[in-house]
XYZ file of N, CA, C and O in Angstrom:
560
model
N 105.874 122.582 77.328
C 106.395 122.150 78.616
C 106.054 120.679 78.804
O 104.887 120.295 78.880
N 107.074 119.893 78.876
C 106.979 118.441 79.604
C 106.987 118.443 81.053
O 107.686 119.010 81.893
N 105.806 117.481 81.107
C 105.869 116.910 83.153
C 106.101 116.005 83.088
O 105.897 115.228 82.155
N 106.706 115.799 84.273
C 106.623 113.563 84.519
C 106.346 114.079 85.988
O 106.802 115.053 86.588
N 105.355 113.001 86.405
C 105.065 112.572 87.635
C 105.171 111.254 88.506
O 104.912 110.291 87.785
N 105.386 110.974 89.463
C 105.715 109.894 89.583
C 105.278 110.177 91.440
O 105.277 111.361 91.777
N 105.014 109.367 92.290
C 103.990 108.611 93.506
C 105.102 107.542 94.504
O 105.837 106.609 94.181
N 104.853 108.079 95.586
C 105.492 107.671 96.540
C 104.663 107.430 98.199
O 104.211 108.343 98.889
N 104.650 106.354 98.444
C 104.110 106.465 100.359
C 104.706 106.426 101.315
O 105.822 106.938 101.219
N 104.408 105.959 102.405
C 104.645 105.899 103.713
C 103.832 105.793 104.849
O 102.607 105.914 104.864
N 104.637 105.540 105.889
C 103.524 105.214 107.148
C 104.346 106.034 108.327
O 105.441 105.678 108.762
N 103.974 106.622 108.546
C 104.339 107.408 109.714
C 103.561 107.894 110.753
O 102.358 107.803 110.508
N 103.800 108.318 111.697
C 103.275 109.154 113.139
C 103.732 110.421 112.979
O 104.736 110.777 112.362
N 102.846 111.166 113.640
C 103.025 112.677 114.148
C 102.350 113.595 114.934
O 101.685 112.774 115.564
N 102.063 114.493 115.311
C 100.709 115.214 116.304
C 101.319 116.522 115.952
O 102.474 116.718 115.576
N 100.308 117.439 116.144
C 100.904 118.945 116.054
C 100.650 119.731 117.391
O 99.569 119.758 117.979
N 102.223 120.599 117.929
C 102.375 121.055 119.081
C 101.527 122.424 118.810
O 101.622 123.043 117.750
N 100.550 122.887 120.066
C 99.646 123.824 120.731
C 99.204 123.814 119.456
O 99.542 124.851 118.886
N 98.482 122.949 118.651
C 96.515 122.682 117.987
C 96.007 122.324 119.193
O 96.327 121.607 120.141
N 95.117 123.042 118.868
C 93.729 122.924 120.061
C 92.767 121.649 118.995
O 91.996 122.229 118.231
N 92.744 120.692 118.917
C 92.054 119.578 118.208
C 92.788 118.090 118.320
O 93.811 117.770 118.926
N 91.939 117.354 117.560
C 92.154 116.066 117.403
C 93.944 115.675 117.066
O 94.632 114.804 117.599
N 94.189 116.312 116.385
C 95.537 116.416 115.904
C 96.478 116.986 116.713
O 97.359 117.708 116.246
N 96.401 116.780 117.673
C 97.294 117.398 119.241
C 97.768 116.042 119.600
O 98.768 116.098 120.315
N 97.286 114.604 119.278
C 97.417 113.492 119.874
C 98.330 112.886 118.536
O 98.236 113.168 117.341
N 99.192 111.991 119.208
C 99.733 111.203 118.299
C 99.367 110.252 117.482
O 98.901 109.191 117.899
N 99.533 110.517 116.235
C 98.395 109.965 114.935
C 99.201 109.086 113.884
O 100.431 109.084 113.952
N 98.744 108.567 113.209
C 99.338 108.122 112.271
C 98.489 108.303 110.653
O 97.289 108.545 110.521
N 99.426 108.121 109.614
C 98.594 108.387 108.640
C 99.130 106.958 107.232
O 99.642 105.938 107.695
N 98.962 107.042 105.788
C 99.250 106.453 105.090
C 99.842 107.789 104.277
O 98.931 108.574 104.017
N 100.770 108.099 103.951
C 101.131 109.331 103.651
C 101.464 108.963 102.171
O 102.232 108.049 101.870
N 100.777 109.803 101.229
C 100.830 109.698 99.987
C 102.066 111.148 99.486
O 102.033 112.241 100.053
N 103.111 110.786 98.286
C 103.719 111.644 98.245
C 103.819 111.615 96.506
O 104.591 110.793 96.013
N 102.914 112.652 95.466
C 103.444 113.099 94.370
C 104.145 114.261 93.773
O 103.769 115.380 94.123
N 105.097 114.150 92.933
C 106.134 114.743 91.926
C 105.933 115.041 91.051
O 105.735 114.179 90.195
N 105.855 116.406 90.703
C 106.052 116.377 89.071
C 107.111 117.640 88.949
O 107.126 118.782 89.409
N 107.932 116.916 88.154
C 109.063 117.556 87.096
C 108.559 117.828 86.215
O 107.567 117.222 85.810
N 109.245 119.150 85.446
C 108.863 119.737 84.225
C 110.460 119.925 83.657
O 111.478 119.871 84.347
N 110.368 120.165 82.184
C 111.037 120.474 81.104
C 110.798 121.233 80.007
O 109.913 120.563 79.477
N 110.972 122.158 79.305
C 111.082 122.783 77.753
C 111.299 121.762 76.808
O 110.521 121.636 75.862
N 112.373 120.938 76.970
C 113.014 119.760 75.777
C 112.871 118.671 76.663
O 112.414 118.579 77.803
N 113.494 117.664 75.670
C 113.483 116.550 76.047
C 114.744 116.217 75.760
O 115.396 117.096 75.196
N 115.664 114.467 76.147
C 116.979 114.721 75.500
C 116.942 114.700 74.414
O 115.875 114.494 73.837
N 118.189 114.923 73.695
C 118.585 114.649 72.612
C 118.998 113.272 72.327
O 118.396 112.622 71.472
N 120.009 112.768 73.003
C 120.396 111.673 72.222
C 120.692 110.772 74.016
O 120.242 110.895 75.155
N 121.886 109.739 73.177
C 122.253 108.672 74.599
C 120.130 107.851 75.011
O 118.908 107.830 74.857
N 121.097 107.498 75.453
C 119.568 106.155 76.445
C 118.184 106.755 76.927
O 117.105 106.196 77.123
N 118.631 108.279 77.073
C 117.402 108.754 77.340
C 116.376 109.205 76.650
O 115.175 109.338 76.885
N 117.510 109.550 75.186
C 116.612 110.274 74.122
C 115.063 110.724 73.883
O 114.411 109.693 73.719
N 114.592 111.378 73.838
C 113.210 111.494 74.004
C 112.640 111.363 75.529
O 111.467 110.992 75.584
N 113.234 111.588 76.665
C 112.709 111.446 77.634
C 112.835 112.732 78.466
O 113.768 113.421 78.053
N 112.457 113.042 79.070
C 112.570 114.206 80.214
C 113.670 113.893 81.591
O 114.417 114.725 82.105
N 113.518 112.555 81.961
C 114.332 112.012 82.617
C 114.048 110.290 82.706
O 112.837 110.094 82.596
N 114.488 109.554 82.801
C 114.461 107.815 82.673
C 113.564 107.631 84.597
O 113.981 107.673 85.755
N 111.999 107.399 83.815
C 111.102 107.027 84.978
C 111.344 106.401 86.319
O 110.944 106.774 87.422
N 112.234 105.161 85.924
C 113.037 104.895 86.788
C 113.722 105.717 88.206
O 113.573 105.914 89.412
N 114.554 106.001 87.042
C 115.544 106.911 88.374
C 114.848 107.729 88.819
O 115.339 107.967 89.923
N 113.605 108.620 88.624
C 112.941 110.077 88.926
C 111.943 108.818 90.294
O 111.294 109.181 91.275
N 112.132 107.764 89.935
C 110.600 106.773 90.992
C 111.764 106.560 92.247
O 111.489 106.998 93.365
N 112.750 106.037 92.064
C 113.653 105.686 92.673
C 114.154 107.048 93.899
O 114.283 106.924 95.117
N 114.339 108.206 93.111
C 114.433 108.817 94.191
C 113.743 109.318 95.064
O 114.175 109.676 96.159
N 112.085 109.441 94.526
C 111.253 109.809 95.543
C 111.281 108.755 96.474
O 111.496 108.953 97.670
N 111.028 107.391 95.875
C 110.801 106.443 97.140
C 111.932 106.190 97.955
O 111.860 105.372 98.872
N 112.932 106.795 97.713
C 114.605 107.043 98.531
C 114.455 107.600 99.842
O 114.887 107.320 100.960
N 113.177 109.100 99.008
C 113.053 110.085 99.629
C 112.369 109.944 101.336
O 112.715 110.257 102.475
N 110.716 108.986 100.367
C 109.736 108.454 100.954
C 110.365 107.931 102.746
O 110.089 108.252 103.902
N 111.180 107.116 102.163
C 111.406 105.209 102.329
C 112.389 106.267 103.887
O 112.092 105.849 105.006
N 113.119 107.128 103.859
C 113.572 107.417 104.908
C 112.783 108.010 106.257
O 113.345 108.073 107.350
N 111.270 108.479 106.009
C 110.409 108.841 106.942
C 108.930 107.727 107.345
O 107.936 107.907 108.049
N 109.513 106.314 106.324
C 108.470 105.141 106.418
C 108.737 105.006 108.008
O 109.691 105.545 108.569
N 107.619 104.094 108.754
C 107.278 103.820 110.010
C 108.564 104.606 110.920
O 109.460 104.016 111.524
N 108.385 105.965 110.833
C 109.174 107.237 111.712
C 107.732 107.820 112.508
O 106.591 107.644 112.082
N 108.091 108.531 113.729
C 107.781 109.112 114.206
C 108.099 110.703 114.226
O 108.810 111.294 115.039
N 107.532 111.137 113.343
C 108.185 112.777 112.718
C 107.728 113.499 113.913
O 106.659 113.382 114.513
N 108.871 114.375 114.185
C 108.628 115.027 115.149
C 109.201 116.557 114.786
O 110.153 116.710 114.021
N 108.363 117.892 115.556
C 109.097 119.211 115.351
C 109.903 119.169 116.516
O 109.559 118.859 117.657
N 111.198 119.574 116.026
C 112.211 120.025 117.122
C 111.852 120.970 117.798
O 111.657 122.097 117.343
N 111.659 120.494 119.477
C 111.460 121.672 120.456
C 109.924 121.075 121.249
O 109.573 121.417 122.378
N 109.147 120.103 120.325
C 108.258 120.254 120.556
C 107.752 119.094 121.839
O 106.627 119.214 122.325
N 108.615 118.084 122.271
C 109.031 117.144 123.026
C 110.054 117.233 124.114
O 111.221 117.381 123.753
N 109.803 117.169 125.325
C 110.837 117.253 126.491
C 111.798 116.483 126.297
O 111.447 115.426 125.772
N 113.140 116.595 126.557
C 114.240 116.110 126.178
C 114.017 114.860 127.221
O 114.741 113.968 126.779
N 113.464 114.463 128.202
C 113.117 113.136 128.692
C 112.514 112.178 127.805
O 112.994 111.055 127.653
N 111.206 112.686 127.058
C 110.506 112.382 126.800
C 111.358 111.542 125.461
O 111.454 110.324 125.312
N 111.885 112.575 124.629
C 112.903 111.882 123.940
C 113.452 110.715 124.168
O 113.170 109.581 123.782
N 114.479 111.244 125.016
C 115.798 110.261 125.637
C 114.839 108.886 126.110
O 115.495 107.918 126.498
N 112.999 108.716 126.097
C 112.695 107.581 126.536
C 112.212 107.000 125.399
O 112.050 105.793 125.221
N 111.944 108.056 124.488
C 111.470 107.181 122.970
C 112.605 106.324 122.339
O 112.395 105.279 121.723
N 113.845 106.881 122.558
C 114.672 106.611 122.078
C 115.347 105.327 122.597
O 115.880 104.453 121.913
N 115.232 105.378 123.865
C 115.499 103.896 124.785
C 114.878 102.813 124.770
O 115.194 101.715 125.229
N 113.597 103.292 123.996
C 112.950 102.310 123.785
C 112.987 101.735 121.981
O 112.399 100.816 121.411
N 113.579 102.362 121.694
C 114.191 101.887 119.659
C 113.080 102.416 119.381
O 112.318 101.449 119.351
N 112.277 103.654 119.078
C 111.641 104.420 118.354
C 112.424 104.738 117.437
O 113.520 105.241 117.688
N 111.876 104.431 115.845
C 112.440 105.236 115.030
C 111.724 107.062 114.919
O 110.504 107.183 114.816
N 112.445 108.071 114.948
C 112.084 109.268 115.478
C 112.753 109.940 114.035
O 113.784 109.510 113.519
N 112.050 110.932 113.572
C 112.491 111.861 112.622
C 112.620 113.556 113.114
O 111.712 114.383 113.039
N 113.431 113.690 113.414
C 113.130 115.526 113.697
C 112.956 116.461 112.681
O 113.730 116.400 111.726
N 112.480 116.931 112.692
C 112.593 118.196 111.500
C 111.761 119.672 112.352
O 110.901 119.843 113.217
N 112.793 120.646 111.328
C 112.754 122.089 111.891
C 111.239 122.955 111.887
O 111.207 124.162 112.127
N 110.343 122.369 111.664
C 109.456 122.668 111.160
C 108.232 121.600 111.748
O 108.330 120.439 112.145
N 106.657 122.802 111.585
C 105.074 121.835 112.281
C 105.601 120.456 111.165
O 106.208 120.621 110.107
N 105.307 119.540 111.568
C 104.962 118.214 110.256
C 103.373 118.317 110.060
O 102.624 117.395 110.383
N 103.009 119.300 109.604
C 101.820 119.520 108.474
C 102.137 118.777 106.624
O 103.154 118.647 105.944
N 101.104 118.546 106.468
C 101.117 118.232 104.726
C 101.540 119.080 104.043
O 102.151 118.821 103.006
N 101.250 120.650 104.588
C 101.492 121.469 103.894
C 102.978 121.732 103.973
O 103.477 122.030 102.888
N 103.969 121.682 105.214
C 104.999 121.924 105.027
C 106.120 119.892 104.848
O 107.318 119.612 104.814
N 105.160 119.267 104.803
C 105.749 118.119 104.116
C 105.827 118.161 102.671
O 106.744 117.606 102.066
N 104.685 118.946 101.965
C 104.825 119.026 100.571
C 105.842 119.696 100.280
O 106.460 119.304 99.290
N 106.511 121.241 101.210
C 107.504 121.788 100.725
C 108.586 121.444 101.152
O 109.561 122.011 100.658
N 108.794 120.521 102.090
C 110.193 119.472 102.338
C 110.466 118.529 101.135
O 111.567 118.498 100.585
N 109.225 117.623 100.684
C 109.551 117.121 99.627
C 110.235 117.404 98.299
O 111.040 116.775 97.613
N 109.585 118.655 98.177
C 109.993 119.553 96.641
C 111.211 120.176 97.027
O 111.800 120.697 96.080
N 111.717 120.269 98.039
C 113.053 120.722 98.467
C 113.851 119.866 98.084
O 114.591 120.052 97.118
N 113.829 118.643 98.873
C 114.650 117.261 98.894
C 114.756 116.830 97.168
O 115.763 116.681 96.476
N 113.556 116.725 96.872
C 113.731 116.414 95.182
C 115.003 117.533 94.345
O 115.959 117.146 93.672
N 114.672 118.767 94.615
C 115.009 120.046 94.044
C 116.813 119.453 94.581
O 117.659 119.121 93.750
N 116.987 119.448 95.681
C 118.434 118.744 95.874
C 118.952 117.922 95.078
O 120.060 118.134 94.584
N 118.270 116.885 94.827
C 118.474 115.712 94.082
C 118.991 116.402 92.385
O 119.529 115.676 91.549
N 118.803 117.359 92.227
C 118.541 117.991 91.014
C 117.851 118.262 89.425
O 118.255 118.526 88.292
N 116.084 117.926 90.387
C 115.329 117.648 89.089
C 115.061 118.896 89.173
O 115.656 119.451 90.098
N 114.125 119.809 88.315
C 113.374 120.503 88.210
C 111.838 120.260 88.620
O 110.896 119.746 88.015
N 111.941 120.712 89.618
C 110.644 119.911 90.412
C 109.722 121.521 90.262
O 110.015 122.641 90.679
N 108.356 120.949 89.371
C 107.300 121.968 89.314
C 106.465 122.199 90.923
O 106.270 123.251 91.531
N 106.126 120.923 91.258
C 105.342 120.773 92.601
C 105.330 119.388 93.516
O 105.299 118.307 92.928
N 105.351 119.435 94.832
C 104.861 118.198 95.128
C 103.680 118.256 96.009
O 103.231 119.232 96.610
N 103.067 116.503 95.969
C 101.713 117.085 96.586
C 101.753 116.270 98.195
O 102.911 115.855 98.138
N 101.517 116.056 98.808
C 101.141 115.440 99.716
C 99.694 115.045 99.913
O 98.697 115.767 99.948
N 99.803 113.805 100.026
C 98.102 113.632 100.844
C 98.404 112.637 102.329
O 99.007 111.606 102.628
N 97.747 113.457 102.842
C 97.501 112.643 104.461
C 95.995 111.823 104.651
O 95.650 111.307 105.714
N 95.480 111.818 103.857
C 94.437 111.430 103.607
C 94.324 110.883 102.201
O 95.051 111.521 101.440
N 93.553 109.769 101.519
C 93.199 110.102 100.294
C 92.403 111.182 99.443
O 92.564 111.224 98.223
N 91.470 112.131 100.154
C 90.760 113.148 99.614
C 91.500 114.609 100.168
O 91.349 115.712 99.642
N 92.492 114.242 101.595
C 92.907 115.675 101.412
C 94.737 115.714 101.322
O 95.662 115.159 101.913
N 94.581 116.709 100.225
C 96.430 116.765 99.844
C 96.829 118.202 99.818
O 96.132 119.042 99.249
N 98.017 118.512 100.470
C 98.664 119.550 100.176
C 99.610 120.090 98.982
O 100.423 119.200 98.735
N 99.788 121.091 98.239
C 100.850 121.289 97.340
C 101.266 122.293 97.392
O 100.643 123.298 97.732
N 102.949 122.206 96.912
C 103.932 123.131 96.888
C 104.238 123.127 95.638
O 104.257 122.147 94.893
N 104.494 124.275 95.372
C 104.525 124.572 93.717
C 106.006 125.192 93.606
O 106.682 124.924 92.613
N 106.501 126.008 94.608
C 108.143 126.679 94.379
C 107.939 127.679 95.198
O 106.940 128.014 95.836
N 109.462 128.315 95.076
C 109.631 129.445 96.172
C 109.706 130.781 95.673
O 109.838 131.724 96.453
């Protein structure tokens, strides 16, 4: 089995709705995001030959990935009064919604989703919200 891995960041905001803790308040982090693809073979022939996929393009799309939730304010849908919104928004907040807590843990499995779209064979991705603490998603 071949892996390639490849590292992606970001800067974002977020808080989590009814935690009883520190993390109830709106936070920000340096959000670390790794990939790894796996393979059986490698190519055969053409430009890639011997590669699993051209490093490049596999870096390119995470930080595609990254680069769309950089200085966002991720937010769970539902979890904000529609005022409250309509004033972030008046004020040019960049705002991300998603269906889901914005935990590491379910950022790691958004990531490996989004990649998995893209159509690598994505073994896992990891998240770190921290440098010592990271989440990973391995598949479904």
């Amino acid at each position: 089995m071949y892996l390639l891995k490849t590292e992606a960041d970001f800067d974002s905001a977020h808080f989590l709705a009814g935690y009883d803790g520190k993390c109830h308040n709106i936070h920000g982090h340096r959000w670390k995001v790794v990939v790894t693809i796996c393979a059986e073979a490698l190519e055969g022939q053409g430009q890639t030959r011997g590669m699993l996929v051209d490093f490049s393009t596999l870096k390119d799309s995470l930080r595609e990935e990254a680069g769309s939730l950089d200085h966002t304010f991720i937010i769970e849908k539902g979890s904000l009064r529609c005022e409250t919104l309509r004033a972030l928004k008046e004020e040019g907040f960049s705002l991300f919604q998603v269906p889901f807590r914005p935990t590491a843990e379910n950022l790691a499995r958004y990531f490996y989703q989004r990649m998995k779209a893209r159509g690598y064979a994505v073994k896992q991705a990891e998240v770190y919200e921290t440098p010592v603490n990271c989440a990973v998603y391995s598949g479904e």
